[in-house]
């Protein structure tokens, strides 16, 4: 058989692609096997890398808490690949779940629902509710399907530290994990939006890329007054979280911009006012807030590795996805306020 030059390249590309796909599918099968054996596997999702175990196996889930050094009061999100799984994981048949799933799943939306007895208490930290989502990342869904069980997974980092958007970030923070399934960069880059449902509508427990405005097109927003909340502890709302090891300060109006920038790195919103800093990371040259969310953690990881003493961050507008970005920045900066 003979090839023209382009034809031969095409053929080689297809071969390389096929063998890459084959090795990826072998890796997915291996990871699924480990999950079935009760092991803990890091895997890509579109938000950030997750640290997953069989959600129905309490011992396996316990290992997630151990590896992450996560306090037991902080519940895990359960990931599914198929909507019919809801039947056995929640006791609710609220028709709004279908509306939300139709609009946002697979995707970065976690819905808090009454849990069924099948879910061990360790997953929900003893709460009567469970957070469930169907990830958009196809590797994640293939893993869940092949494992044949829902996968409980928090972000694959040590508790309170920066969330990983690359397999390398996981390897650095969690060298003892049983296996890391490398799926390249997480393309949303920040955690899912978390909502709970009440009789009148939904309430946001954690901001993410799916915004209140988008959700309101499907069902009404209704925040319960504090007194009516059934003791909802949503520890994702802790004040300090997502923290880099270097001090991080937000340059809000009252904060003085440092005069000596030689040992300072800047996390810039659009790349303006960055002269003189030792290291510059720009979230989005066009000021697009979704792009900022995608780049946020990876940019902070690079600032962590740069030869600087501290990080300053420019504030982004607090509208739409900007709410989630500023929420993460405030938590990252909290220790240094
Ligand atoms: P992550 O660390 O990204 O896996 O997010 C887990 C977060 O989801 C927790 O820190 C809580 O804020 C939230 N969460 C999970 N399950 C529940 C639940 N049953 N009720 C309220 N919040 C929950
Ligand atoms: Mg996390």
mmCIF file with all atom_site columns, C-alpha atoms and ligand atoms in Angstrom, residues 68 70 74-77 112 124 127 129-131 153-155 191 194 205-206 232-237 241, ligand 1:
data_model
loop_
_atom_site.group_PDB
_atom_site.id
_atom_site.type_symbol
_atom_site.label_atom_id
_atom_site.label_alt_id
_atom_site.label_comp_id
_atom_site.label_asym_id
_atom_site.label_entity_id
_atom_site.label_seq_id
_atom_site.pdbx_PDB_ins_code
_atom_site.Cartn_x
_atom_site.Cartn_y
_atom_site.Cartn_z
_atom_site.occupancy
_atom_site.B_iso_or_equiv
_atom_site.pdbx_formal_charge
_atom_site.auth_seq_id
_atom_site.auth_comp_id
_atom_site.auth_asym_id
_atom_site.auth_atom_id
_atom_site.pdbx_PDB_model_num
ATOM   1  C CA  . UNK A 1 68  ? -7.315  14.162 52.207 1.00 0.00 ? 68  UNK A CA  1
ATOM   2  C CA  . UNK A 1 70  ? -10.611 15.991 55.576 1.00 0.00 ? 70  UNK A CA  1
ATOM   3  C CA  . UNK A 1 74  ? -17.531 17.751 55.643 1.00 0.00 ? 74  UNK A CA  1
ATOM   4  C CA  . UNK A 1 75  ? -19.894 15.670 53.422 1.00 0.00 ? 75  UNK A CA  1
ATOM   5  C CA  . UNK A 1 76  ? -18.946 14.308 49.983 1.00 0.00 ? 76  UNK A CA  1
ATOM   6  C CA  . UNK A 1 77  ? -20.723 14.735 46.671 1.00 0.00 ? 77  UNK A CA  1
ATOM   7  C CA  . UNK A 1 112 ? -28.878 18.308 47.678 1.00 0.00 ? 112 UNK A CA  1
ATOM   8  C CA  . UNK A 1 124 ? -23.060 12.638 54.139 1.00 0.00 ? 124 UNK A CA  1
ATOM   9  C CA  . UNK A 1 127 ? -26.800 14.446 57.338 1.00 0.00 ? 127 UNK A CA  1
ATOM   10 C CA  . UNK A 1 129 ? -29.414 14.650 52.710 1.00 0.00 ? 129 UNK A CA  1
ATOM   11 C CA  . UNK A 1 130 ? -26.926 13.840 49.972 1.00 0.00 ? 130 UNK A CA  1
ATOM   12 C CA  . UNK A 1 131 ? -25.389 16.007 47.249 1.00 0.00 ? 131 UNK A CA  1
ATOM   13 C CA  . UNK A 1 153 ? -15.607 12.248 45.357 1.00 0.00 ? 153 UNK A CA  1
ATOM   14 C CA  . UNK A 1 154 ? -14.398 15.485 46.856 1.00 0.00 ? 154 UNK A CA  1
ATOM   15 C CA  . UNK A 1 155 ? -11.694 17.497 45.128 1.00 0.00 ? 155 UNK A CA  1
ATOM   16 C CA  . UNK A 1 191 ? -16.180 23.333 41.797 1.00 0.00 ? 191 UNK A CA  1
ATOM   17 C CA  . UNK A 1 194 ? -24.507 23.475 44.916 1.00 0.00 ? 194 UNK A CA  1
ATOM   18 C CA  . UNK A 1 205 ? -25.209 26.768 48.997 1.00 0.00 ? 205 UNK A CA  1
ATOM   19 C CA  . UNK A 1 206 ? -22.054 27.240 46.920 1.00 0.00 ? 206 UNK A CA  1
ATOM   20 C CA  . UNK A 1 232 ? -27.907 22.817 56.878 1.00 0.00 ? 232 UNK A CA  1
ATOM   21 C CA  . UNK A 1 233 ? -24.200 22.761 57.429 1.00 0.00 ? 233 UNK A CA  1
ATOM   22 C CA  . UNK A 1 234 ? -22.537 23.226 54.111 1.00 0.00 ? 234 UNK A CA  1
ATOM   23 C CA  . UNK A 1 235 ? -18.895 23.187 55.054 1.00 0.00 ? 235 UNK A CA  1
ATOM   24 C CA  . UNK A 1 236 ? -17.953 24.220 51.523 1.00 0.00 ? 236 UNK A CA  1
ATOM   25 C CA  . UNK A 1 237 ? -18.978 27.552 52.978 1.00 0.00 ? 237 UNK A CA  1
ATOM   26 C CA  . UNK A 1 241 ? -10.447 27.207 52.010 1.00 0.00 ? 241 UNK A CA  1
HETATM 27 P P1  . LIG B 2 .   ? -16.244 19.227 47.503 1.00 0.00 ? 1   LIG B P1  1
HETATM 28 O O1  . LIG B 2 .   ? -15.257 19.465 48.582 1.00 0.00 ? 1   LIG B O1  1
HETATM 29 O O2  . LIG B 2 .   ? -16.052 20.055 46.277 1.00 0.00 ? 1   LIG B O2  1
HETATM 30 O O3  . LIG B 2 .   ? -16.490 17.805 47.232 1.00 0.00 ? 1   LIG B O3  1
HETATM 31 O O4  . LIG B 2 .   ? -17.654 19.758 48.012 1.00 0.00 ? 1   LIG B O4  1
HETATM 32 C C1  . LIG B 2 .   ? -18.299 19.173 49.044 1.00 0.00 ? 1   LIG B C1  1
HETATM 33 C C2  . LIG B 2 .   ? -19.184 20.227 49.602 1.00 0.00 ? 1   LIG B C2  1
HETATM 34 O O5  . LIG B 2 .   ? -20.531 19.960 49.211 1.00 0.00 ? 1   LIG B O5  1
HETATM 35 C C3  . LIG B 2 .   ? -19.231 20.197 51.102 1.00 0.00 ? 1   LIG B C3  1
HETATM 36 O O6  . LIG B 2 .   ? -18.149 20.914 51.625 1.00 0.00 ? 1   LIG B O6  1
HETATM 37 C C4  . LIG B 2 .   ? -20.557 20.826 51.384 1.00 0.00 ? 1   LIG B C4  1
HETATM 38 O O7  . LIG B 2 .   ? -20.419 22.240 51.360 1.00 0.00 ? 1   LIG B O7  1
HETATM 39 C C5  . LIG B 2 .   ? -21.407 20.428 50.203 1.00 0.00 ? 1   LIG B C5  1
HETATM 40 N N1  . LIG B 2 .   ? -22.318 19.329 50.532 1.00 0.00 ? 1   LIG B N1  1
HETATM 41 C C6  . LIG B 2 .   ? -22.158 18.027 50.219 1.00 0.00 ? 1   LIG B C6  1
HETATM 42 N N2  . LIG B 2 .   ? -23.191 17.306 50.693 1.00 0.00 ? 1   LIG B N2  1
HETATM 43 C C7  . LIG B 2 .   ? -24.012 18.162 51.325 1.00 0.00 ? 1   LIG B C7  1
HETATM 44 C C8  . LIG B 2 .   ? -25.242 18.019 52.025 1.00 0.00 ? 1   LIG B C8  1
HETATM 45 N N3  . LIG B 2 .   ? -25.833 16.838 52.180 1.00 0.00 ? 1   LIG B N3  1
HETATM 46 N N4  . LIG B 2 .   ? -25.801 19.146 52.524 1.00 0.00 ? 1   LIG B N4  1
HETATM 47 C C9  . LIG B 2 .   ? -25.225 20.352 52.359 1.00 0.00 ? 1   LIG B C9  1
HETATM 48 N N5  . LIG B 2 .   ? -24.043 20.552 51.719 1.00 0.00 ? 1   LIG B N5  1
HETATM 49 C C10 . LIG B 2 .   ? -23.448 19.469 51.204 1.00 0.00 ? 1   LIG B C10 1
#
